[in-house]
Short mmCIF file of C-alpha atoms and ligand atoms in Angstrom, two decimals:
data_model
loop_
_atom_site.label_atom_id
_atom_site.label_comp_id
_atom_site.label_asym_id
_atom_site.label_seq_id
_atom_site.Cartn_x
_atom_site.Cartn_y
_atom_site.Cartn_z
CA UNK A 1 113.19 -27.50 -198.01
CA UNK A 2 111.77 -29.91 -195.25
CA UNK A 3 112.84 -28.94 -191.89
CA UNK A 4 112.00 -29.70 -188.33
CA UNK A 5 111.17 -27.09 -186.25
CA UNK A 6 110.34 -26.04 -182.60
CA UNK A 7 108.04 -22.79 -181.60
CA UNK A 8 108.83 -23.36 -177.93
CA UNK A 9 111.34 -25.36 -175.59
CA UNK A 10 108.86 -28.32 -174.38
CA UNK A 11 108.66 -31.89 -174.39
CA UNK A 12 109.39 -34.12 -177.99
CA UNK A 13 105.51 -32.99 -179.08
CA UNK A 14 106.98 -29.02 -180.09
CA UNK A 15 108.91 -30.78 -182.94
CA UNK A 16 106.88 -30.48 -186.06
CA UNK A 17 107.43 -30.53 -189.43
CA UNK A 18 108.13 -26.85 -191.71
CA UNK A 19 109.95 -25.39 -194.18
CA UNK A 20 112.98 -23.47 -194.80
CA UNK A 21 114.53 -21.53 -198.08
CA UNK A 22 117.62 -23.80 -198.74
CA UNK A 23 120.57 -22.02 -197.36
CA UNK A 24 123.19 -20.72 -200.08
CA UNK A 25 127.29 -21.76 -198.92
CA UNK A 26 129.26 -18.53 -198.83
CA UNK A 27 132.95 -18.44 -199.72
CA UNK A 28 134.49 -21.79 -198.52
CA UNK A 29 131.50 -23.25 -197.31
CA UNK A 30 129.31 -26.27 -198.93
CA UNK A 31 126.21 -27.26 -199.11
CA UNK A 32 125.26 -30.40 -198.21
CA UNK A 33 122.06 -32.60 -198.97
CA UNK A 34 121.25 -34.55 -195.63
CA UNK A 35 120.33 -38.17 -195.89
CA UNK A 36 120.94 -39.31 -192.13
CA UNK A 37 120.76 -37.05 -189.36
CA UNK A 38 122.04 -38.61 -185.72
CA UNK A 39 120.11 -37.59 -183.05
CA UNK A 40 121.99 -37.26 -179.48
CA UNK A 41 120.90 -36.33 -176.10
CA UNK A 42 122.12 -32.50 -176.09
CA UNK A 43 119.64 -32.33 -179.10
CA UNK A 44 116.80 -33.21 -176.36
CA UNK A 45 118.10 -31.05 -173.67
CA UNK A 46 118.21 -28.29 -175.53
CA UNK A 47 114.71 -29.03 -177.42
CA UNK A 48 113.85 -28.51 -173.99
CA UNK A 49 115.49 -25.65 -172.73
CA UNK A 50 118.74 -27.01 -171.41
CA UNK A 51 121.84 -28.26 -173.65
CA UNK A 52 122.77 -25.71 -175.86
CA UNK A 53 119.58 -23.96 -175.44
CA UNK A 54 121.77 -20.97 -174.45
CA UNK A 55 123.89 -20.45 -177.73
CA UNK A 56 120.81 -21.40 -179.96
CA UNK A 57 118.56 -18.89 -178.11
CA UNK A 58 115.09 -18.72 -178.16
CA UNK A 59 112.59 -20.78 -180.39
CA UNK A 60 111.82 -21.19 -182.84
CA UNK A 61 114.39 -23.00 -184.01
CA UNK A 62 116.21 -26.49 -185.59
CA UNK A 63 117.95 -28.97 -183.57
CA UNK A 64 120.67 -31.44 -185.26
CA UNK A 65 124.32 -31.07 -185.56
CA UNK A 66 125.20 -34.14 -186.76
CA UNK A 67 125.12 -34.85 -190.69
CA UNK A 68 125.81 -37.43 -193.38
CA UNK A 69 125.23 -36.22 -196.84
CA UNK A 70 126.02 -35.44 -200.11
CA UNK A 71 127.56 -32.13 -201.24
CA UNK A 72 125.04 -30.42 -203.54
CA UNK A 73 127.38 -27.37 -204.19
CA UNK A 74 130.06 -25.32 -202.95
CA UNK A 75 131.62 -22.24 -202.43
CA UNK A 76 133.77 -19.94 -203.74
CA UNK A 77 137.27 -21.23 -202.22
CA UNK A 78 136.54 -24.86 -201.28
CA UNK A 79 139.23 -27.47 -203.34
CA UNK A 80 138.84 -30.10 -201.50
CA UNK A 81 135.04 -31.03 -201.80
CA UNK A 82 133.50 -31.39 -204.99
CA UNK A 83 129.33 -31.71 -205.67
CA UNK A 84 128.40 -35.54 -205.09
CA UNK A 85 130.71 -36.16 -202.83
CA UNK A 86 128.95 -38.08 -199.59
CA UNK A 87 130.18 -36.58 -196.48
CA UNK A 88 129.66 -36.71 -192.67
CA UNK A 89 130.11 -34.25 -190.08
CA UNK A 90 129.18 -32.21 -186.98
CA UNK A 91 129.33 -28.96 -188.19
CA UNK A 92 129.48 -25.51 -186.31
CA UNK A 93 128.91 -26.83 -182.77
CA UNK A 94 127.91 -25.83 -180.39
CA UNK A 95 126.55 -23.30 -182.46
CA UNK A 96 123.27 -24.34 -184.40
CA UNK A 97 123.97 -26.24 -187.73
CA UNK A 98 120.23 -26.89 -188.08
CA UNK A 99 121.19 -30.77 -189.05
CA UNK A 100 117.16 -31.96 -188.96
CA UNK A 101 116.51 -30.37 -192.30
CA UNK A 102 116.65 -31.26 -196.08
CA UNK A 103 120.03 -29.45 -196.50
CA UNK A 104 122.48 -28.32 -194.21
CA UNK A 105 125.45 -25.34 -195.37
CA UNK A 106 129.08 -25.17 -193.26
CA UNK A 107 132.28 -24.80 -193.43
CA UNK A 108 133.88 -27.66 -196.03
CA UNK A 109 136.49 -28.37 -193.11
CA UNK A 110 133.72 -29.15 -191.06
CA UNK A 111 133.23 -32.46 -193.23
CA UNK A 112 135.36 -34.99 -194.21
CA UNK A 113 134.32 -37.89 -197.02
CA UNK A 114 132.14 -40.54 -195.53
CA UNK A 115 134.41 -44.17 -195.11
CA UNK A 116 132.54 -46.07 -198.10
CA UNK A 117 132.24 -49.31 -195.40
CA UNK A 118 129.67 -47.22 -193.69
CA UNK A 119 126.20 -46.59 -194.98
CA UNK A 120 124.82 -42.94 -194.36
CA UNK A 121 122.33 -44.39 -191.38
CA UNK A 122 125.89 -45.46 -189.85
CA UNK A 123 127.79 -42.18 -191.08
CA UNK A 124 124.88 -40.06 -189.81
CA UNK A 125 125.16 -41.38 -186.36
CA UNK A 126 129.09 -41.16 -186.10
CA UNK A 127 130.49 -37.66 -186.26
CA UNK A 128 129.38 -36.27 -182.34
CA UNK A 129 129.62 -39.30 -180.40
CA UNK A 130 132.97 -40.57 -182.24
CA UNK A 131 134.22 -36.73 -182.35
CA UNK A 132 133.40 -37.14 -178.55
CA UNK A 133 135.08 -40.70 -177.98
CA UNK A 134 138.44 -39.62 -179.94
CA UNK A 135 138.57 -36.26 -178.10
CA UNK A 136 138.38 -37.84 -175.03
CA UNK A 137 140.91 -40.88 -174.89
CA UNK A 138 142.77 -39.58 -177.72
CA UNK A 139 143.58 -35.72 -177.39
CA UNK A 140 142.37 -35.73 -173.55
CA UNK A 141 143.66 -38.84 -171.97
CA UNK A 142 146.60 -39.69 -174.53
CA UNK A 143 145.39 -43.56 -173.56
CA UNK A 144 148.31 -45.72 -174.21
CA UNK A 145 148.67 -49.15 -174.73
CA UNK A 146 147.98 -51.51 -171.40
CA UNK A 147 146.03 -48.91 -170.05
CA UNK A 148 142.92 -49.63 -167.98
CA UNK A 149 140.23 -47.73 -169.16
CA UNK A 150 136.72 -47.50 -167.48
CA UNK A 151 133.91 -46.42 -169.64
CA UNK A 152 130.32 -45.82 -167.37
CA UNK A 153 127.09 -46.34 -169.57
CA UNK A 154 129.22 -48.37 -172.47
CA UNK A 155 126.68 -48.99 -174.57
CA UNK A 156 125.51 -45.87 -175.64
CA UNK A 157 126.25 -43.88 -178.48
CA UNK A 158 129.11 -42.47 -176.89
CA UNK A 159 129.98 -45.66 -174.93
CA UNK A 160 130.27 -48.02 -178.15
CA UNK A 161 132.14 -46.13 -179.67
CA UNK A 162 134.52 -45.01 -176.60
CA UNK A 163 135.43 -48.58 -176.08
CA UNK A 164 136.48 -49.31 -179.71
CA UNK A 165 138.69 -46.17 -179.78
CA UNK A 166 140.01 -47.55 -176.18
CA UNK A 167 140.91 -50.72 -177.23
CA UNK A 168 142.45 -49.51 -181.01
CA UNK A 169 145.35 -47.98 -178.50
CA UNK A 170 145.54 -50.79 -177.18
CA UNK A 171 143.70 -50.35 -173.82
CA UNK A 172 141.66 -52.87 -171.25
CA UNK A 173 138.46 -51.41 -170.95
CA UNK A 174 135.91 -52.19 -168.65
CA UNK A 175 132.09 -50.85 -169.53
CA UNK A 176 128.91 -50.56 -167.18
CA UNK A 177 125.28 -52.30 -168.78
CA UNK A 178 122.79 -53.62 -168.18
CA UNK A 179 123.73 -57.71 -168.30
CA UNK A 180 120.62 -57.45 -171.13
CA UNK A 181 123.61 -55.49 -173.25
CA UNK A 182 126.47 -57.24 -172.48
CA UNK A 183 126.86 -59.15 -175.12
CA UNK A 184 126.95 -55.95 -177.05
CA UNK A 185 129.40 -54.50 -175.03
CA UNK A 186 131.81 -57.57 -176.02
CA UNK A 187 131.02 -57.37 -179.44
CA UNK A 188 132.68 -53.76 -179.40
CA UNK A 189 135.66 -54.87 -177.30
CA UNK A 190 134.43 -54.15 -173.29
CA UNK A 191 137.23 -56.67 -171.52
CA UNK A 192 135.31 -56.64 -168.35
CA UNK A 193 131.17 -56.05 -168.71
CA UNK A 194 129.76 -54.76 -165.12
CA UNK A 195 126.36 -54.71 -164.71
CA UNK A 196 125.73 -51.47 -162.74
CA UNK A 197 122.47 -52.38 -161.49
CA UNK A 198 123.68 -55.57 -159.87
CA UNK A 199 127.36 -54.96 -159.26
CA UNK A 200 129.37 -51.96 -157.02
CA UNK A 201 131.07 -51.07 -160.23
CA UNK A 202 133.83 -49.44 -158.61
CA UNK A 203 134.48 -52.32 -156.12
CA UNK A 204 134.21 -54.62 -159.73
CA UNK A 205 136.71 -52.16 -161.67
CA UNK A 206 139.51 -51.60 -159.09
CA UNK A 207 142.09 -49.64 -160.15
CA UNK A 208 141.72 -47.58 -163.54
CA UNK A 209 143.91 -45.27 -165.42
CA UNK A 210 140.87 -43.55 -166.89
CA UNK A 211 137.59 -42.88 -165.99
CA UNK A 212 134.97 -41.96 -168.81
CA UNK A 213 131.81 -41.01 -167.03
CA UNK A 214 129.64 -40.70 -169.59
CA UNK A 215 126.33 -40.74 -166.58
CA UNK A 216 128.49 -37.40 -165.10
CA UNK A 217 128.85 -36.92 -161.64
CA UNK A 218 129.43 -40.59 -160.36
CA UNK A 219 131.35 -39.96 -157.00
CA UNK A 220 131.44 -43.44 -156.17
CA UNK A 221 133.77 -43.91 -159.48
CA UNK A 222 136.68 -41.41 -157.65
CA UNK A 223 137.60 -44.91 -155.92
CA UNK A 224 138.58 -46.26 -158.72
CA UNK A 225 141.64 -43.67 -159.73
CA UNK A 226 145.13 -43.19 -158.07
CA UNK A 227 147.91 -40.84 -158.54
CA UNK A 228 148.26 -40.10 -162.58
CA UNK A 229 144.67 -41.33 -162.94
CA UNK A 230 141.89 -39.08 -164.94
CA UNK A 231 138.67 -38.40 -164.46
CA UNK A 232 136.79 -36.90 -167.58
CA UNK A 233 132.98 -35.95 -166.50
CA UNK A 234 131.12 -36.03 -170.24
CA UNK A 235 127.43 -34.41 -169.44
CA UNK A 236 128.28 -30.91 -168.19
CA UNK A 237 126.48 -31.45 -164.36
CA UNK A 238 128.78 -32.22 -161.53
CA UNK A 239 128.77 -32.19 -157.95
CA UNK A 240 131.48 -29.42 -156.69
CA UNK A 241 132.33 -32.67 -154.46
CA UNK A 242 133.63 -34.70 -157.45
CA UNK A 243 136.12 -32.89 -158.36
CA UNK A 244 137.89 -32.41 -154.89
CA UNK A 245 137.72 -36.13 -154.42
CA UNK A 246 139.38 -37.11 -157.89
CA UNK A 247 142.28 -34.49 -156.52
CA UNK A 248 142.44 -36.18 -153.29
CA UNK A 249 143.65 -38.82 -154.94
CA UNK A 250 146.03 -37.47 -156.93
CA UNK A 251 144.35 -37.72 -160.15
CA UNK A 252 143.09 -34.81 -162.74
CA UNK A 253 139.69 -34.36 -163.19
CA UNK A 254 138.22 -32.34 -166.15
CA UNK A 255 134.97 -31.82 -167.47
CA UNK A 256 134.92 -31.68 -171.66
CA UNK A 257 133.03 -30.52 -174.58
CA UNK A 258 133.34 -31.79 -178.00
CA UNK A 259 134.77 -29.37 -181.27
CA UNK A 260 134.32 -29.83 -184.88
CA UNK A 261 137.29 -31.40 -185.59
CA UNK A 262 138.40 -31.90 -189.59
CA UNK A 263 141.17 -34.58 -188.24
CA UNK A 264 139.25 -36.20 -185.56
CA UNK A 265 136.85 -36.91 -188.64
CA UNK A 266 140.13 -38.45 -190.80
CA UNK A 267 140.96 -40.38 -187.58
CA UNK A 268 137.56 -41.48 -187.28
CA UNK A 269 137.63 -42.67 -190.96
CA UNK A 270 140.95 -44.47 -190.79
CA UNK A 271 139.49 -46.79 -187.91
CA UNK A 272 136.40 -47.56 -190.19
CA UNK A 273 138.76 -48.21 -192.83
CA UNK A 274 140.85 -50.16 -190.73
CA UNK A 275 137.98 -52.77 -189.51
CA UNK A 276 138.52 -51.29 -185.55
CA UNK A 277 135.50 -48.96 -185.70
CA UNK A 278 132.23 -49.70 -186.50
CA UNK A 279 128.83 -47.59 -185.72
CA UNK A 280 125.88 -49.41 -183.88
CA UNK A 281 122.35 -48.04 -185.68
CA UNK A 282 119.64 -48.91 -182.69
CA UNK A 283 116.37 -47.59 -184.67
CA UNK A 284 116.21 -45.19 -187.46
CA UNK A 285 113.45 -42.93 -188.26
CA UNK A 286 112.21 -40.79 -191.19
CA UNK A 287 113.17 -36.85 -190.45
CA UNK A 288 109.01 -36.03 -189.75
CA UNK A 289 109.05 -38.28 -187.42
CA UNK A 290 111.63 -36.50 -185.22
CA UNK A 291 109.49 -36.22 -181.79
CA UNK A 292 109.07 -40.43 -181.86
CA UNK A 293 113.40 -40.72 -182.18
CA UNK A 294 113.31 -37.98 -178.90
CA UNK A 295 110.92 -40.09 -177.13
CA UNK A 296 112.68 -42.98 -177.62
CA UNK A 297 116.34 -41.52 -176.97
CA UNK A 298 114.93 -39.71 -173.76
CA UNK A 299 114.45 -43.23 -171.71
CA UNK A 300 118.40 -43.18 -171.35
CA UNK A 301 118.74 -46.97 -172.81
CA UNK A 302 119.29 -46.95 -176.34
CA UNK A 303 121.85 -49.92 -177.51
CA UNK A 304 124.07 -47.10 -179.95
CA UNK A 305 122.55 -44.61 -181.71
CA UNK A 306 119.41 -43.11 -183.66
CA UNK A 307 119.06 -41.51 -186.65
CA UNK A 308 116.66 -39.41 -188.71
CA UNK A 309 116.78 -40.33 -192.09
CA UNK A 310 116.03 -37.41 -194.79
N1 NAP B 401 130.34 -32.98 -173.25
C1 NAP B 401 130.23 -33.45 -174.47
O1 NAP B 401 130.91 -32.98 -175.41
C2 NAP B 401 129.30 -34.58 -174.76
C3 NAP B 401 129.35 -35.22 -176.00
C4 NAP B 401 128.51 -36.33 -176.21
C5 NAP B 401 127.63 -36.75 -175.22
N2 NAP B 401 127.59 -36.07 -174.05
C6 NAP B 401 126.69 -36.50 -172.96
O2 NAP B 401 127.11 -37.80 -172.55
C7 NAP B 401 125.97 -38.55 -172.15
C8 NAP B 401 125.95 -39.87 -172.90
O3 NAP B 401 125.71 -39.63 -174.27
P1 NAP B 401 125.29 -40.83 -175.23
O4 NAP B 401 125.07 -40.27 -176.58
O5 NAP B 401 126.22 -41.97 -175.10
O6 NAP B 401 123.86 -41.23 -174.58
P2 NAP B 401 122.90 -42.47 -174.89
O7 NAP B 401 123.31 -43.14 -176.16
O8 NAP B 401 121.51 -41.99 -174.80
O9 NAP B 401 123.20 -43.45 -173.65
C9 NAP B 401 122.35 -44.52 -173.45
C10 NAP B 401 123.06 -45.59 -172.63
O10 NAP B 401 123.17 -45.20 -171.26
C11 NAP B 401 123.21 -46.38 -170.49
N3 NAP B 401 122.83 -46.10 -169.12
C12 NAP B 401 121.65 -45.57 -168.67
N4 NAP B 401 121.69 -45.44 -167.32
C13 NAP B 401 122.91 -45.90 -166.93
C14 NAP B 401 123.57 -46.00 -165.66
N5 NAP B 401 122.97 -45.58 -164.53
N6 NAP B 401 124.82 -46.47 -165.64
C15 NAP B 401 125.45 -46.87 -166.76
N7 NAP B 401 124.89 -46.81 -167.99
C16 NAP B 401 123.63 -46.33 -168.07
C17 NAP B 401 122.25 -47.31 -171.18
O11 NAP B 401 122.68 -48.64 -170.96
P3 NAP B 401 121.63 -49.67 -170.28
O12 NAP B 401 120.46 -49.70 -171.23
O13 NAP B 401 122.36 -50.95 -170.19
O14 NAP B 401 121.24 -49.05 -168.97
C18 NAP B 401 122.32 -46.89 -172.65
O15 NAP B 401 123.02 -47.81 -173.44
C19 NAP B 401 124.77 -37.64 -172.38
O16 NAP B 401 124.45 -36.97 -171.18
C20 NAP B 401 125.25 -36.64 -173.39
O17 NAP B 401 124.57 -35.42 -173.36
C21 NAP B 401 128.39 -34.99 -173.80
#
C-alpha cells in the first residue's frame, strides 16, 4: 500500500511518499481502507521531533491518527462492524495508528459508523479535534446551560468545533479571530467574536465560567475566571505561573489530552445527525502531497481543518 513516510524528524520536506505491506486486523480489530485522513498540529510537532515524537520513537515512521474509511475486513471477534461499512475514527492515540497510508488496522471500538450527512473529507477531519472539543466541555467542564464559555483561537479545527459543542449545551460562547474570520466564527455559533489582535480579549470577555485555551499558556486569560471557574490549557506547554494564578482565583486549572473514545464518537455522530455539528473542510489535499497540507497547517491560521485525501 501507499504510505507516507519520514526517515528523520525535520521540517514538512522529510515526508515522502513509500510503501507498506497492508497490515492484517488481529482478533477484534478491523481493517480499514482510508479515504480522508485529517491532518492536525501534533501530526507536525511530532514530524518534527516534538508532539508525540516520544511514544512514536525514532524515524522512520507514519504520522496520522485521524481516519475516515471503509472497513475492508475484520477480525476474528468484531460483531459490530461489517466489510463496507464507512467509518471514522482516531484510533490508538497517542500511540501511532499510521493514519497517512492506504489502509489503516485498530481496534473496531476505536471506530464508530461515519454520520451519512458528512462526506469522508468532513468525517476525516472530525474524530481528534471533535474527540478533543467533547472531552473538554463535555466530560471535563460538564458545561451547562447559561454558561459562559470562552474559546481562544475559535476558528480552528479545534475551535469550530468547541463552540458548536458549547452552544449544543446550551452555553454563551465567546471566540478569539481574526475580524477576517469572524463571520465564520458566527456561522458556528461564537455569541461574542473578539478580535485578539485588536481587542484585550480578557478585558472584552469579562467574566467566564470556562476558559478553552486552545493557544496554551495565555496568562492574561486567568482574569477572566472567578471562584468555580476552569481553566483547561489544550497544547501541552504552560508557564508554571499559569496555573498558580487560575488557583488564586479560586478556579481549577488542568491541562488535557484527548483518548479514543467509542462514545465520544456516538456523541459526535448524534450532533451531526441532529443539524448542531457540522465540520469546516479549509483545503484538502491528495495523501502524496502530505508535506504541502504541513506547510500550510504550520502558519497557525487555517479557517477548520485539512485533510489528506487517499
Ligand atoms: N491536548 C490535546 O489533546 C489536543 C488536542 C487537539 C489539539 N491540541 C492542540 O491545540 C492547539 C489548537 O489545535 P487546532 O487543531 O485547533 O489548531 P489549528 O486548526 O491549526 O488552529 C488554527 C487557528 O488558530 C487561530 N490563531 C492563531 N493564532 C492565534 C492567537 N494568537 N489567538 C487566537 N487564535 C489564534 C487562527 O485564527 P486566526 O487565523 O483568526 O488567527 C486559526 O483559525 C494546537 O496546539 C494543538 O496541538 C491539543
Amino acid at each position: 500500500m501507499r504510505i507516507i513516510t519520514q526517515a528523520s524528524f525535520g521540517g514538512p520536506e522529510v515526508l515522502v511518499p513509500g510503501e507498506a505491506p497492508v497490515p492484517e486486523p488481529l482478533p477484534t480489530e478491523v481493517l480499514v481502507r482510508v479515504r480522508a485522513a485529517g491532518v492536525n498540529p501534533v501530526d507536525w510537532k511530532t514530524r518534527a521531533g516534538r508532539g508525540m515524537s516520544g511514544v512514536l520513537g525514532d524515524p522512520p515512521l507514519t504520522l496520522g491518527w485521524d481516519v475516515a474509511g471503509v472497513v475492508e475486513s475484520i477480525g476474528l471477534g468484531v460483531t459490530t462492524l461489517a466489510p463496507g461499512d464507512p467509518v471514522f475514527g482516531m484510533p490508538w492515540f497517542p500511540r501511532a495508528a499510521n493514519a497517512y497510508a492506504e489502509f489503516v488496522t485498530a481496534p473496531s471500538r476505536q471506530f464508530a459508523r461515519k454520520p451519512p450527512e458528512l462526506t469522508f473529507e468532513e468525517a476525516g477531519g472530525l474524530p481528534l479535534a471533535g474527540l478533543t472539543a467533547w472531552q473538554i466541555l463535555v466530560d471535563t467542564a460538564n458545561v451547562q446551560p447559561g454558561q459562559r464559555v470562552l474559546v481562544n483561537a475559535a476558528a480552528g479545527g479545534v475551535g469550530h468545533l468547541a463552540t458548536q459543542v458549547a452552544k449544543s449545551r446550551g452555553a454563551t460562547v465567546l471566540g478569539t479571530a481574526r475580524t477576517v474570520n469572524h463571520a465564520a466564527l458566527r456561522r458556528h455559533g461564537v455569541d461574542v467574536p473578539i478580535d485578539y489582535t485588536a481587542t484585550d480579549v480578557a478585558e472584552a470577555a469579562g467574566r467566564v465560567d470556562v476558559v478553552v485555551d486552545l493557544m496554551g499558556g495565555t496568562r492574561s486569560l486567568a482574569a477572566t475566571l472567578g471562584p468555580g471557574g476552569l481553566f483547561v490549557n489544550v497544547p501541552s506547554a504552560a508557564p508554571a505561573e499559569l496555573a498558580a494564578e487560575v488557583e488564586q482565583r479560586g478556579a481549577r486549572f488542568t491541562r488535557f489530552l484527548v483518548e479514543p473514545d467509542h462514545e465520544g464518537l456516538f456523541a459526535l455522530s448524534q450532533l451531526v445527525e441532529d443539524g448542531e455539528l457540522r465540520v469546516e473542510v479549509a483545503a484538502t489535499f491528495p495523501l502524496e502531497r502530505a508535506a504541502e497540507a504541513h506547510a500550510l497547517g504550520e502558519k497557525g491560521h487555517t479557517a477548520g481543518k485539512i485533510v489528506l485525501t487517499v
